[in-house]
Short mmCIF file of C-alpha atoms and ligand atoms in Angstrom, two decimals:
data_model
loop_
_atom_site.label_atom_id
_atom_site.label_comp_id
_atom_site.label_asym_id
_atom_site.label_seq_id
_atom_site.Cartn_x
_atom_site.Cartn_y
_atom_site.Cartn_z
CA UNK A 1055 -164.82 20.35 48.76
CA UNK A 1056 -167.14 17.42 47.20
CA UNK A 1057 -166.75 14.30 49.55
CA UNK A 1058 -168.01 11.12 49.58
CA UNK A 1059 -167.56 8.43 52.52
CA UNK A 1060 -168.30 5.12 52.17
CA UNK A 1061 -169.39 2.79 55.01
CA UNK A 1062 -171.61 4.13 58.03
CA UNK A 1063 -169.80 2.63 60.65
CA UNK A 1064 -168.03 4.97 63.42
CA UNK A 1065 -165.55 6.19 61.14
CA UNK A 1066 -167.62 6.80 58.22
CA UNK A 1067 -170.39 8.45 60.05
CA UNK A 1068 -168.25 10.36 62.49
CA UNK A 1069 -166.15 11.45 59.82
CA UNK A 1070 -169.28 12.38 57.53
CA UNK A 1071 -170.58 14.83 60.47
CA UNK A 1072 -166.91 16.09 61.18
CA UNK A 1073 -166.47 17.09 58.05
CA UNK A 1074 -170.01 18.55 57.06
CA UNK A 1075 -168.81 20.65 60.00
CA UNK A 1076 -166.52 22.07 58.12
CA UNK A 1077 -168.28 23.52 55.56
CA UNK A 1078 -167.41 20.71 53.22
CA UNK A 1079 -170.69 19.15 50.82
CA UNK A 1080 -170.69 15.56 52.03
CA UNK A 1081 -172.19 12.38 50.92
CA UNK A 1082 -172.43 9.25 53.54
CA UNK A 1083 -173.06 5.74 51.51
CA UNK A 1084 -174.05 2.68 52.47
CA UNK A 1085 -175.89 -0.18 51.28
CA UNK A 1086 -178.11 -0.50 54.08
CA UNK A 1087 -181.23 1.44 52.86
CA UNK A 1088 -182.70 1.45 56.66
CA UNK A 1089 -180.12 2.99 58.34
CA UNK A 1090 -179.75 5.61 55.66
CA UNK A 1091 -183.26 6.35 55.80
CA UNK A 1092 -182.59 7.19 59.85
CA UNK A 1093 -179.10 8.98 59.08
CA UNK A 1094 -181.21 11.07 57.05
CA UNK A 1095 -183.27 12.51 60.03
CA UNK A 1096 -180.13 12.49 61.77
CA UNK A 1097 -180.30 9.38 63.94
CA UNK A 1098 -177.35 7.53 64.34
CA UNK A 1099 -176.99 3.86 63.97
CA UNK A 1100 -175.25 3.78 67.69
CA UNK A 1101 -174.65 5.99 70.50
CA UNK A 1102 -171.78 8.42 70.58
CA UNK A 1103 -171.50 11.66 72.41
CA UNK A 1104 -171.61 14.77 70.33
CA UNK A 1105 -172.61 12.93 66.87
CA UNK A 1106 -176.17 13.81 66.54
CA UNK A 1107 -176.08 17.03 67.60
CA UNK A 1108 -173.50 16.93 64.71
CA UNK A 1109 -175.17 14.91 62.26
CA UNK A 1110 -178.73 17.38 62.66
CA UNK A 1111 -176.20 20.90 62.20
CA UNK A 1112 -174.90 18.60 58.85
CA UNK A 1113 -178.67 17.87 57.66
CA UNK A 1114 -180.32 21.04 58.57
CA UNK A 1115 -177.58 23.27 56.68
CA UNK A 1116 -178.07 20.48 53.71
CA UNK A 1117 -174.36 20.08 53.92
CA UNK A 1118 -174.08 16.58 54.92
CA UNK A 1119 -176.66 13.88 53.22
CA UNK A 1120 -176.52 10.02 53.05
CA UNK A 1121 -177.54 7.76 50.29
CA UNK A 1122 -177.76 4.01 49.03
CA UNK A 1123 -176.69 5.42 45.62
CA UNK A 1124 -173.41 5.74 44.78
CA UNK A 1125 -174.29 7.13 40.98
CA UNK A 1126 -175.73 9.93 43.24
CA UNK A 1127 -173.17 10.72 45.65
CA UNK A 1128 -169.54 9.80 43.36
CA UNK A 1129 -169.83 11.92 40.75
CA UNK A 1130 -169.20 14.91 42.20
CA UNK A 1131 -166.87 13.97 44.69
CA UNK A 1132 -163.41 15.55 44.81
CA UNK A 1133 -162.32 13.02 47.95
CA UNK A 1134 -163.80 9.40 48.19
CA UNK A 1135 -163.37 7.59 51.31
CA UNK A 1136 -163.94 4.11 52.09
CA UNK A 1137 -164.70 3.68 55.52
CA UNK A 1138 -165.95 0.27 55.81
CA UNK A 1139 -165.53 -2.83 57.95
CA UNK A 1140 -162.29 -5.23 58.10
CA UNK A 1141 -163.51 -8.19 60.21
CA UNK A 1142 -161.18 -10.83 61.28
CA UNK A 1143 -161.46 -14.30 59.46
CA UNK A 1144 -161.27 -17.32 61.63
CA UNK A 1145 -157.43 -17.37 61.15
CA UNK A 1146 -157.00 -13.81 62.11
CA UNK A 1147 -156.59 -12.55 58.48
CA UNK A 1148 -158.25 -8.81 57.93
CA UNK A 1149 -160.83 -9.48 55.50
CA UNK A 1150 -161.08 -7.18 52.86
CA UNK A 1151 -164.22 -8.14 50.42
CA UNK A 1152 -165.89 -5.23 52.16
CA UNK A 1153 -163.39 -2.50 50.98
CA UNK A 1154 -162.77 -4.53 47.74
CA UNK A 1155 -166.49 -4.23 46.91
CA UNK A 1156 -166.91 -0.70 47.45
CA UNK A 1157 -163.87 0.15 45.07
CA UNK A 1158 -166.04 -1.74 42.10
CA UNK A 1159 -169.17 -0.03 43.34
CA UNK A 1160 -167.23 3.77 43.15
CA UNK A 1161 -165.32 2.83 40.30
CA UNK A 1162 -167.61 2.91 37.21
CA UNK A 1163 -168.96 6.46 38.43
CA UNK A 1164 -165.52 7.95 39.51
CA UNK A 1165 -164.90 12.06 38.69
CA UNK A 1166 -161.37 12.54 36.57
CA UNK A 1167 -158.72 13.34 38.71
CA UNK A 1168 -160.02 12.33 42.01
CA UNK A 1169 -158.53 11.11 45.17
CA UNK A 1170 -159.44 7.74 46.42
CA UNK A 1171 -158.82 7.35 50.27
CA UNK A 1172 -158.94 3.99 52.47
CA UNK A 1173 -159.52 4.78 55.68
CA UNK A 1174 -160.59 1.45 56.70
CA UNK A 1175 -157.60 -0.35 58.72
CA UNK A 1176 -155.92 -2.58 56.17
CA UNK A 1177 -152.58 -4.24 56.71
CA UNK A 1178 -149.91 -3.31 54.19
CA UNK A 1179 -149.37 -4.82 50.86
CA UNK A 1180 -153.35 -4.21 50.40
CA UNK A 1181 -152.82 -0.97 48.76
CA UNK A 1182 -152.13 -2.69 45.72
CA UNK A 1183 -154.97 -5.42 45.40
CA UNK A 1184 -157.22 -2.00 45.69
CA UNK A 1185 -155.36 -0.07 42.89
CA UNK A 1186 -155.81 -3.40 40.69
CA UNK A 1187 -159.97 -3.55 41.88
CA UNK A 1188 -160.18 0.28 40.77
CA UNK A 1189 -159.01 -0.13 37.78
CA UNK A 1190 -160.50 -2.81 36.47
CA UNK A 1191 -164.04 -0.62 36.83
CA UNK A 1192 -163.15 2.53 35.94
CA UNK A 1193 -161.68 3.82 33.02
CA UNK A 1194 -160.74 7.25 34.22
CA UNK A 1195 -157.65 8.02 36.33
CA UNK A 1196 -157.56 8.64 39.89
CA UNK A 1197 -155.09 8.91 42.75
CA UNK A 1198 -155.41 6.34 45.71
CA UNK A 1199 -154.09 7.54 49.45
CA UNK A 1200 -154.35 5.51 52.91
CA UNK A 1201 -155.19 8.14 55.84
CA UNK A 1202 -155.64 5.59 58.60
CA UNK A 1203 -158.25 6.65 61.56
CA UNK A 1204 -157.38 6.26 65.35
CA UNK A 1205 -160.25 7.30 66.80
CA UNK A 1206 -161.55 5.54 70.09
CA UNK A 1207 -165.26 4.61 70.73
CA UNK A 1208 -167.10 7.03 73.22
CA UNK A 1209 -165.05 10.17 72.45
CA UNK A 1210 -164.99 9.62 68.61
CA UNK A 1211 -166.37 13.25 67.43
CA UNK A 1212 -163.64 14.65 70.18
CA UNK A 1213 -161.18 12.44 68.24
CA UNK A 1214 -161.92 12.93 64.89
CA UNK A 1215 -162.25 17.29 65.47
CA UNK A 1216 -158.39 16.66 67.62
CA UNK A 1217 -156.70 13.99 66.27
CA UNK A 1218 -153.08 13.48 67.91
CA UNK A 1219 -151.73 12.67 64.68
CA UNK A 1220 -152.88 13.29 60.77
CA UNK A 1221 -151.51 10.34 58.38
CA UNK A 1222 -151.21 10.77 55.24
CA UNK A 1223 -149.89 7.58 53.25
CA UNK A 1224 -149.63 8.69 49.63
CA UNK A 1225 -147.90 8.06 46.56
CA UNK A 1226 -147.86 11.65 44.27
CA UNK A 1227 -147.92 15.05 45.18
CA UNK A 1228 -151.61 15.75 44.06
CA UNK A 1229 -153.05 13.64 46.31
CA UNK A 1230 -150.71 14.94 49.14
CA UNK A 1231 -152.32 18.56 48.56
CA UNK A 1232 -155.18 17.66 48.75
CA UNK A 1233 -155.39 15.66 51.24
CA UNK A 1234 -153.37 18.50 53.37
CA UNK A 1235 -155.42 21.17 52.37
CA UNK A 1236 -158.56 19.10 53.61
CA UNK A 1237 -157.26 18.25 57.17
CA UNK A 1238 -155.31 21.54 57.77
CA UNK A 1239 -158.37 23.10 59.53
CA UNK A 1240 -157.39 20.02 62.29
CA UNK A 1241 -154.23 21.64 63.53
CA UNK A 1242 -152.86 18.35 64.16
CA UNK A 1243 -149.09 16.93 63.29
CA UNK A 1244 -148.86 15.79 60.08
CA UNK A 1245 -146.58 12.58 58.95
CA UNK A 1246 -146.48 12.11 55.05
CA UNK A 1247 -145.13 8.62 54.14
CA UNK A 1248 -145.91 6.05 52.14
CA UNK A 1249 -149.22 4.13 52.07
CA UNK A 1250 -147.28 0.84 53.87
CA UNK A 1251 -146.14 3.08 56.67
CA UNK A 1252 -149.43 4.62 57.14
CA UNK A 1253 -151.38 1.09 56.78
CA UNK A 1254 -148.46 -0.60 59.51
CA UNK A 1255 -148.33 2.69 61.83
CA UNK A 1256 -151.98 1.95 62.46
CA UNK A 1257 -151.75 -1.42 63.16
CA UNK A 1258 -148.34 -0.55 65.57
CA UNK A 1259 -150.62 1.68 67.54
CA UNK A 1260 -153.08 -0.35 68.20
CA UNK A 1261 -151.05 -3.27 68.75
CA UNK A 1262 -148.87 -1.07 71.04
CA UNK A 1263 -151.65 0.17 73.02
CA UNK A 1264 -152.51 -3.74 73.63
CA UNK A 1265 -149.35 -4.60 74.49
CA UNK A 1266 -149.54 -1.83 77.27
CA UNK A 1267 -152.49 -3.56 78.27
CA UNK A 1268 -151.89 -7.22 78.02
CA UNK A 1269 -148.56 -6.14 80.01
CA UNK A 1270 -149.99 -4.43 83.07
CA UNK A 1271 -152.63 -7.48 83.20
CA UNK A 1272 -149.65 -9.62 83.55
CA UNK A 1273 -147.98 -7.66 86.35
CA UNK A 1274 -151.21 -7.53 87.73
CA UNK A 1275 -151.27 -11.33 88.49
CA UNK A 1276 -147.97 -11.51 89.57
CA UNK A 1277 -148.51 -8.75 92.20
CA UNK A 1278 -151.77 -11.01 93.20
CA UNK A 1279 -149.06 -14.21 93.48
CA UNK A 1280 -146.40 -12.15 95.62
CA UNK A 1281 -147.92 -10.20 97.54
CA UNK A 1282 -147.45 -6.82 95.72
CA UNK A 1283 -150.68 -4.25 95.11
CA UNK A 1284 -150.44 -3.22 91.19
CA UNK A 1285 -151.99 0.13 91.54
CA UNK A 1286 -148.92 1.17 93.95
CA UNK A 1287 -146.68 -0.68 91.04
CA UNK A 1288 -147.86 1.60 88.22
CA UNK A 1289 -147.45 4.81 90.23
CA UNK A 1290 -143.66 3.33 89.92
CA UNK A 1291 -143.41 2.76 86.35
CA UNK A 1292 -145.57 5.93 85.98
CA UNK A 1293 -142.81 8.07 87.27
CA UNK A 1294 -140.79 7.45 84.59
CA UNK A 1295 -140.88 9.81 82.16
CA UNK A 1296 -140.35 7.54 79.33
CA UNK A 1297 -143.17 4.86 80.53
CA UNK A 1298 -145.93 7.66 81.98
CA UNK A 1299 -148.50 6.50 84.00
CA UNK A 1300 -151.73 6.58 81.45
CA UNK A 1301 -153.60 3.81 79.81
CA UNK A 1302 -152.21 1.20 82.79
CA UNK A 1303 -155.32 -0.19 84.35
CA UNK A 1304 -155.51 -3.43 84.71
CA UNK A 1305 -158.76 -5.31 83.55
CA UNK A 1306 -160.56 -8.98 82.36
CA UNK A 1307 -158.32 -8.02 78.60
CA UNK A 1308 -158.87 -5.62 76.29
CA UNK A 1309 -161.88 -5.91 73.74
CA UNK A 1310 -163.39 -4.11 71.31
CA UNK A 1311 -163.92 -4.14 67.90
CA UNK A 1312 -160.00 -3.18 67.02
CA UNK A 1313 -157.68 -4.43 69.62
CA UNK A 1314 -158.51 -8.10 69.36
CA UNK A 1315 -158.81 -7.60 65.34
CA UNK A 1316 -155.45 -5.98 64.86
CA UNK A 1317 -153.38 -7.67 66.80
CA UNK A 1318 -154.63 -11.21 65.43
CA UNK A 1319 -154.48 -9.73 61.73
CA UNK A 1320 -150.20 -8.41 63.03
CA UNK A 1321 -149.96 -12.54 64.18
CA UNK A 1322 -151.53 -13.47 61.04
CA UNK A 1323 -149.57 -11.67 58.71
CA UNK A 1324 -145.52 -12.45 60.63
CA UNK A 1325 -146.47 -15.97 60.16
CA UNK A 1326 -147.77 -15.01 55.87
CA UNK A 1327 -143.98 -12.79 56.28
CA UNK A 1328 -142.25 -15.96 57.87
CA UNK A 1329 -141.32 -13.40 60.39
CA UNK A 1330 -140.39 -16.50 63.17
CA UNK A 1331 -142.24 -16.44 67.17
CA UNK A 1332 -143.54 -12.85 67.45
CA UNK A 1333 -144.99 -11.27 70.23
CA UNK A 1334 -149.07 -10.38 68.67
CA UNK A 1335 -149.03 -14.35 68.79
CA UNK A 1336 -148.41 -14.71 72.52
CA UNK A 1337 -150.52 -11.33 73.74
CA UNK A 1338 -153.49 -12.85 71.55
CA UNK A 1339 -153.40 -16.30 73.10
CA UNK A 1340 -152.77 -14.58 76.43
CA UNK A 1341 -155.65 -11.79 76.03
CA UNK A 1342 -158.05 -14.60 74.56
CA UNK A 1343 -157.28 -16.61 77.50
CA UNK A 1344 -157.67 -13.96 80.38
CA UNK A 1345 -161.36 -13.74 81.25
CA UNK A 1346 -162.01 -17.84 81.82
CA UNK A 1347 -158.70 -17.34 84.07
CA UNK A 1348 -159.53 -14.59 86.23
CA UNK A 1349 -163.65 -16.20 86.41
CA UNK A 1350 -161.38 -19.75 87.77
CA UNK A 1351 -159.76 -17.92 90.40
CA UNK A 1352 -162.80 -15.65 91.48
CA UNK A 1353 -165.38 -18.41 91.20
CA UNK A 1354 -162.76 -20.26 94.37
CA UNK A 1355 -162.52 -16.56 96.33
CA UNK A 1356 -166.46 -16.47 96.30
CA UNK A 1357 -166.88 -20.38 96.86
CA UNK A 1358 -168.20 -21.09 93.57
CA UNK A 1359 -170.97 -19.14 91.70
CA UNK A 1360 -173.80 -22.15 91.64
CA UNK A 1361 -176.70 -20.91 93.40
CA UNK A 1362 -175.48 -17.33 93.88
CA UNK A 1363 -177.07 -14.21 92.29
CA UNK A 1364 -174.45 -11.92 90.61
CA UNK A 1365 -175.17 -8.47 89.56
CA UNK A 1366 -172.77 -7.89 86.67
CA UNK A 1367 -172.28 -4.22 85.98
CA UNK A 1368 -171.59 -3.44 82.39
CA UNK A 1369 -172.39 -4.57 79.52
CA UNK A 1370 -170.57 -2.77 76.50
CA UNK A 1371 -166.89 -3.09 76.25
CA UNK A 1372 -166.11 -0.25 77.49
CA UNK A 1373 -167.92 3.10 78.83
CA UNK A 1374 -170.10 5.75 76.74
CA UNK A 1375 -170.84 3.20 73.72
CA UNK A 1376 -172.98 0.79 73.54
CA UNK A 1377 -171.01 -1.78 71.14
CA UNK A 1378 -170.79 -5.22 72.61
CA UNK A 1379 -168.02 -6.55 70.29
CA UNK A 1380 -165.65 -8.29 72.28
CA UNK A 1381 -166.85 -7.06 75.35
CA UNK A 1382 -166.33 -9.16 78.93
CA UNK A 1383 -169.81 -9.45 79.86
CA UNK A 1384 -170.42 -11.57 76.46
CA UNK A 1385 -168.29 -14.43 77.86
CA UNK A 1386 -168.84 -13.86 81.83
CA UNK A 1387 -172.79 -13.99 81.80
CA UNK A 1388 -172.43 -17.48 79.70
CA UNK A 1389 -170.03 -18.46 82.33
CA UNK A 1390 -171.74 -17.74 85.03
CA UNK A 1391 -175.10 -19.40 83.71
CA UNK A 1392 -173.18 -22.31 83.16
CA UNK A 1393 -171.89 -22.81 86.62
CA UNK A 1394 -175.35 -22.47 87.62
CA UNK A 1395 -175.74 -18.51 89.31
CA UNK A 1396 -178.76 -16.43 88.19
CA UNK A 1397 -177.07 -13.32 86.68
CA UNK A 1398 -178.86 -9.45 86.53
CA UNK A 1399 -176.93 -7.98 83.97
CA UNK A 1400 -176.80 -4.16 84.48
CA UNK A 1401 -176.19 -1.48 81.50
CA UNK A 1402 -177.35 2.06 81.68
CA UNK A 1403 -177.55 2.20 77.55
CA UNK A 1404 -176.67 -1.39 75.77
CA UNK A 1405 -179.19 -3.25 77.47
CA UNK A 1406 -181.01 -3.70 74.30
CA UNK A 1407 -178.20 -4.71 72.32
CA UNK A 1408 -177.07 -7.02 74.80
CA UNK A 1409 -180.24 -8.71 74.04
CA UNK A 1410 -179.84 -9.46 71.05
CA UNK A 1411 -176.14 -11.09 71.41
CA UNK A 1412 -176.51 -12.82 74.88
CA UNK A 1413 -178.93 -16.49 74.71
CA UNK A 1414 -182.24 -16.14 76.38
CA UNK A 1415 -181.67 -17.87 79.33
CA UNK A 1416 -184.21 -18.30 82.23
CA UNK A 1417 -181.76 -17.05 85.10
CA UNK A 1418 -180.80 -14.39 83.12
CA UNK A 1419 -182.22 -10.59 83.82
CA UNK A 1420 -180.65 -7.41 81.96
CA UNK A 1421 -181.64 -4.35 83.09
CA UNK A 1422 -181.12 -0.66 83.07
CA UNK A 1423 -181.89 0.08 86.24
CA UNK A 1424 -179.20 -0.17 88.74
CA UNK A 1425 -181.04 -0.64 91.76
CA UNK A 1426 -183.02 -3.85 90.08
CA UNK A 1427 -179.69 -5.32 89.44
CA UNK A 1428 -178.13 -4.99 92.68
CA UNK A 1429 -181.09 -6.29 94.69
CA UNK A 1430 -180.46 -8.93 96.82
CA UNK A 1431 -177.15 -9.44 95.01
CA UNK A 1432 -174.64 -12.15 96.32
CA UNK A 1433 -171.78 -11.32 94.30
CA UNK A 1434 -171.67 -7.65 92.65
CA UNK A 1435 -169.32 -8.12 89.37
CA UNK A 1436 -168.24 -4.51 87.79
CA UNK A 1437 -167.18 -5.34 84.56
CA UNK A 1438 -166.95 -1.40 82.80
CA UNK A 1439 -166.16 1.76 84.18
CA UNK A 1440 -169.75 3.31 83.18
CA UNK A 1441 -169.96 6.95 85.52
CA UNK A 1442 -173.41 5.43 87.03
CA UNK A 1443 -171.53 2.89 88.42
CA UNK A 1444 -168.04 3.91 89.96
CA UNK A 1445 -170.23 6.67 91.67
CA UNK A 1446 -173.15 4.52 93.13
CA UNK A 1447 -172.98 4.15 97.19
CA UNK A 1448 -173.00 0.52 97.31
CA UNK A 1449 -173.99 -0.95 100.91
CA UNK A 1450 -174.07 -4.90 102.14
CA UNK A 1451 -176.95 -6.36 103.40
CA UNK A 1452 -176.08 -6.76 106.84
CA UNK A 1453 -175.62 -10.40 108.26
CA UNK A 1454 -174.93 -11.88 104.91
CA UNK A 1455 -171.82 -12.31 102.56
CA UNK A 1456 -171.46 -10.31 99.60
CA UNK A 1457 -168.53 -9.59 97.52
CA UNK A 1458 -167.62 -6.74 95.58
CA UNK A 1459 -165.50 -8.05 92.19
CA UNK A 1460 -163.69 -4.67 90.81
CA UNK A 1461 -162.86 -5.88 87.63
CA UNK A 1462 -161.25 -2.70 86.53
CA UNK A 1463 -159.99 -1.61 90.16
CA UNK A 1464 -162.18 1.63 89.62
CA UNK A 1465 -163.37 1.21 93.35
CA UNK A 1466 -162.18 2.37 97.30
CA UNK A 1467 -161.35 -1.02 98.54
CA UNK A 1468 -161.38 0.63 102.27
CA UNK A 1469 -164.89 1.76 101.57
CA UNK A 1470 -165.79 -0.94 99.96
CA UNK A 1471 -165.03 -3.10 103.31
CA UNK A 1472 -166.08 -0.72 105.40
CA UNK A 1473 -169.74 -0.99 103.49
CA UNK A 1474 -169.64 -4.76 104.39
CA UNK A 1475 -168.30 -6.68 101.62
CA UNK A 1476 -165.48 -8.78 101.00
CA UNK A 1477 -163.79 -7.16 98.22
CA UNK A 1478 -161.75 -9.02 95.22
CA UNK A 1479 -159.58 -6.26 92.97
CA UNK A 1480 -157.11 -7.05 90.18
CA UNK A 1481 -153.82 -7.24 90.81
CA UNK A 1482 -154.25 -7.04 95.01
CA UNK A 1483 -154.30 -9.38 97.90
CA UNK A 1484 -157.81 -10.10 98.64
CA UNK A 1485 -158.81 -9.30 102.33
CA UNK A 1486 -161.66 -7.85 105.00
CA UNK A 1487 -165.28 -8.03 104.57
CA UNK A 1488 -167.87 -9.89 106.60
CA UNK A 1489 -166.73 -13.31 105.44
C1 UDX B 2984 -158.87 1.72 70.18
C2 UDX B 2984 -157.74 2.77 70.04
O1 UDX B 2984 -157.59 3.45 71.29
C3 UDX B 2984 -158.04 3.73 68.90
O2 UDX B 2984 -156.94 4.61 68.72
C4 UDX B 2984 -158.26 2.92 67.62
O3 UDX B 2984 -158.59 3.77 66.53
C5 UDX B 2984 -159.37 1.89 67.80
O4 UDX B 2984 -159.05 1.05 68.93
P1 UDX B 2984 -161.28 1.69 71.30
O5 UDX B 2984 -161.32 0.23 70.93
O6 UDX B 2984 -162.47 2.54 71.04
O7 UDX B 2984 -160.05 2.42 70.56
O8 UDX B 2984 -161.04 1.77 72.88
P2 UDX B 2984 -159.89 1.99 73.96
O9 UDX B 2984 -160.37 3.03 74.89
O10 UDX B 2984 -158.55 2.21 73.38
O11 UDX B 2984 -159.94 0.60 74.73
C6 UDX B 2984 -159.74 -0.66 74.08
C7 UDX B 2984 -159.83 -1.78 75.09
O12 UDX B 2984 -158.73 -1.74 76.00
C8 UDX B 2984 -161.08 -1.75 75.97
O13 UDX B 2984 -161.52 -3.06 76.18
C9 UDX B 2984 -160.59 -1.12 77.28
O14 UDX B 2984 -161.37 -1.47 78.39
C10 UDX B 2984 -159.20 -1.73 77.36
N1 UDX B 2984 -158.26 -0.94 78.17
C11 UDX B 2984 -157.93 0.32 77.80
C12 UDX B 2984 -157.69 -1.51 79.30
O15 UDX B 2984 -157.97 -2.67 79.65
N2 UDX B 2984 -156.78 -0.79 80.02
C13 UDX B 2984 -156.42 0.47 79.67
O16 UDX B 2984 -155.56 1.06 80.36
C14 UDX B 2984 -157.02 1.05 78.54
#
């Protein structure tokens, strides 16, 4: 099949490779004639395992090229997917201009008969304002499907190539074929519905998943107010067979660049549906709020961070990407500066896009090396669950006071201890250490 995806983001560049890998002639587009350029000698714009092994098999058989052009790449193209970005606007409202303005880009140079797919994460109701775009510029017809993507950041190819689920939101039976025949090789369920159900069962995972989150973060600090130890609380839960005991841990809130988004854009549009009080309201006011609360209450357990050196350990939101949207470290290194500690930020592959989001600052040090960051550390602050550093042997200096802040309780607290420092979980009473 003839494909082309639009937007080189993680699902549009993923998918591009993933697909290429299937045989399938695919065109990547984008508007950005650098990254292109790089795509083309199968770099990718941002680390992910697997992808550019994938993207070189895609170049090298000539199955898989990118392109600022769409008069190049539309054409021919059986399938068009639009892939792009659907930032948040200041009042939590999904914007759409991105997705709108790639439908008038395709539209004028769309092939008769084929099947337009948006597989950026739109809220329902949009399906509509992107028929009307389409056919205002083009004067052929064309079916229009939503196949939502729920991919997650650092195991996106392993996502893409075993999805849990295949969506298909579609409205006639020609785009339903071939839109099955196209993700059959995937083995996945299928669920046909329509586009609305598609668009909203995205948004319900997410928001779900979140909800999970901003949950366990709450039973978290109500185990640290009575007494209770959280990780002994979710084996508990976990039992159950109807709760399980996966994606539980406790943390400073999730971030990212969906979680945040989607549940403010669910707030945004109850309030549009005069849907009343809802919960995506409360869990984004009480995820938004999290971090400053948690840095309060540690900031007293250490005796305030003025003066101190902390060694904050991880810098991307989460581990095995090195995207910094929404990710702790870009509020708790301001923080910290603020209250006057000199911070070594540690990251064993965003340091350099940390530096371009975090303010120079002249106690601030980021660094890939995690042996520079640790050095003469008074506080050690692991933010993200990176493999280099759950398995580093950590050791006090002896005579001195250090604490150990396990901001994602990935860490022996025992050993911790028995290594000499004073160590601060979440969701535990904080005891032992030198201090
Ligand atoms: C998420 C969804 O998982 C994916 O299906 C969707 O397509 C996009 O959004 P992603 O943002 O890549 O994927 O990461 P995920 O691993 O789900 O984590 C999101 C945030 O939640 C991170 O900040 C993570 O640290 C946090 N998290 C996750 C927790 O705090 N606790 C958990 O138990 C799991």
């Amino acid at each position: 099949m003839n494909i082309a995806i639009i937007g080189t983001g993680f699902v549009g560049v993923v998918s591009s490779a993933v697909f290429a890998s299937h045989g399938h002639h695919v065109w990547g587009i984008d508007i950005d004639s650098s990254k292109i350029a790089k795509l083309n000698q199968g770099i990718a714009p941002f680390f992910e395992p697997g992808l550019e092994e994938l993207l070189q098999e895609g170049i090298r058989s000539e199955l898989l090229t990118f392109t600022t052009d769409y008069a190049a790449a539309i054409p021919s193209a059986e399938v068009v997917m639009i892939t792009v970005g659907t930032p948040s606007s200041p009042e939590g409202k999904a914007d759409l201009s991105y997705v709108l303005s790639a439908c008038e880009s395709l539209g004028p140079h769309l092939r008769p008969g084929a099947v337009v797919v948006i597989k950026s994460t739109v809220p329902p109701g949009s399906f509509q304002q992107v028929a009307a775009v389409l056919s205002n510029t083009t004067k052929v017809s064309y079916h229009l499907a939503s196949v939502p993507e729920f991919l997650r950041e650092g195991s996106a190819v392993a996502d893409t190539v075993s999805p849990d689920r295949i969506v298909l939101g579609v409205t006639d039976e020609i785009s339903e074929n071939v839109l099955t025949k196209l993700h059959k090789p995937f083995q996945a369920p299928l669920v046909v519905t329509k586009p609305e159900s598609a668009q909203l069962g995205k948004y319900a995972a997410n928001a779900y998943l979140a909800l999970r989150i901003g949950f366990i973060n709450q039973i978290a600090d109500f185990c640290e107010a009575s007494g209770a130890d959280v990780n002994d609380v979710i084996k508990i839960i976990g039992h159950d067979r109807r709760i399980g005991s996966h994606y539980w841990y406790p943390g400073l809130g999730y971030g990212g660049s969906c979680f945040p988004k989607d549940v403010r854009e669910l707030a945004y549009s109850s309030k549009v549906l005069s849907l009343g009080e809802t919960l995506f309201t409360s869990l984004n006011s009480i995820n938004s709020a999290r971090i400053a609360k948690k840095l309060a209450a540690w900031g007293k357990s250490v005796n305030g961070f003025s003066h101190k050196r902390v060694a904050v350990l991880g810098l991307s939101f989460k581990p095995s990407t090195t995207d910094l949207r929404e990710s702790p470290a870009l509020t708790v290194i301001p923080y910290l500066l603020d209250q006057g500690a000199t911070v070594v930020g540690f990251d064993p592959m965003a340091v350099e896009e940390a530096e371009k989001l975090l303010p120079a600052h002249e106690k601030l040090q980021l660094t890939s090396n995690l042996a520079t960051a640790i050095e003469d550390a008074d506080i050690l602050l692991a933010l993200i669950e990176w493999p280099q550093i759950i398995t580093h042997n950590y050791q006090a200096k002896k005579g001195r006071p250090q604490w150990f802040i396990d901001a994602r309780n990935q860490f022996n607290p025992q050993q911790l201890r028995q290594a000499g420092f004073t160590y601060i979980g979440i969701g535990s009473p904080i005891s032992g250490g030198l201090s």
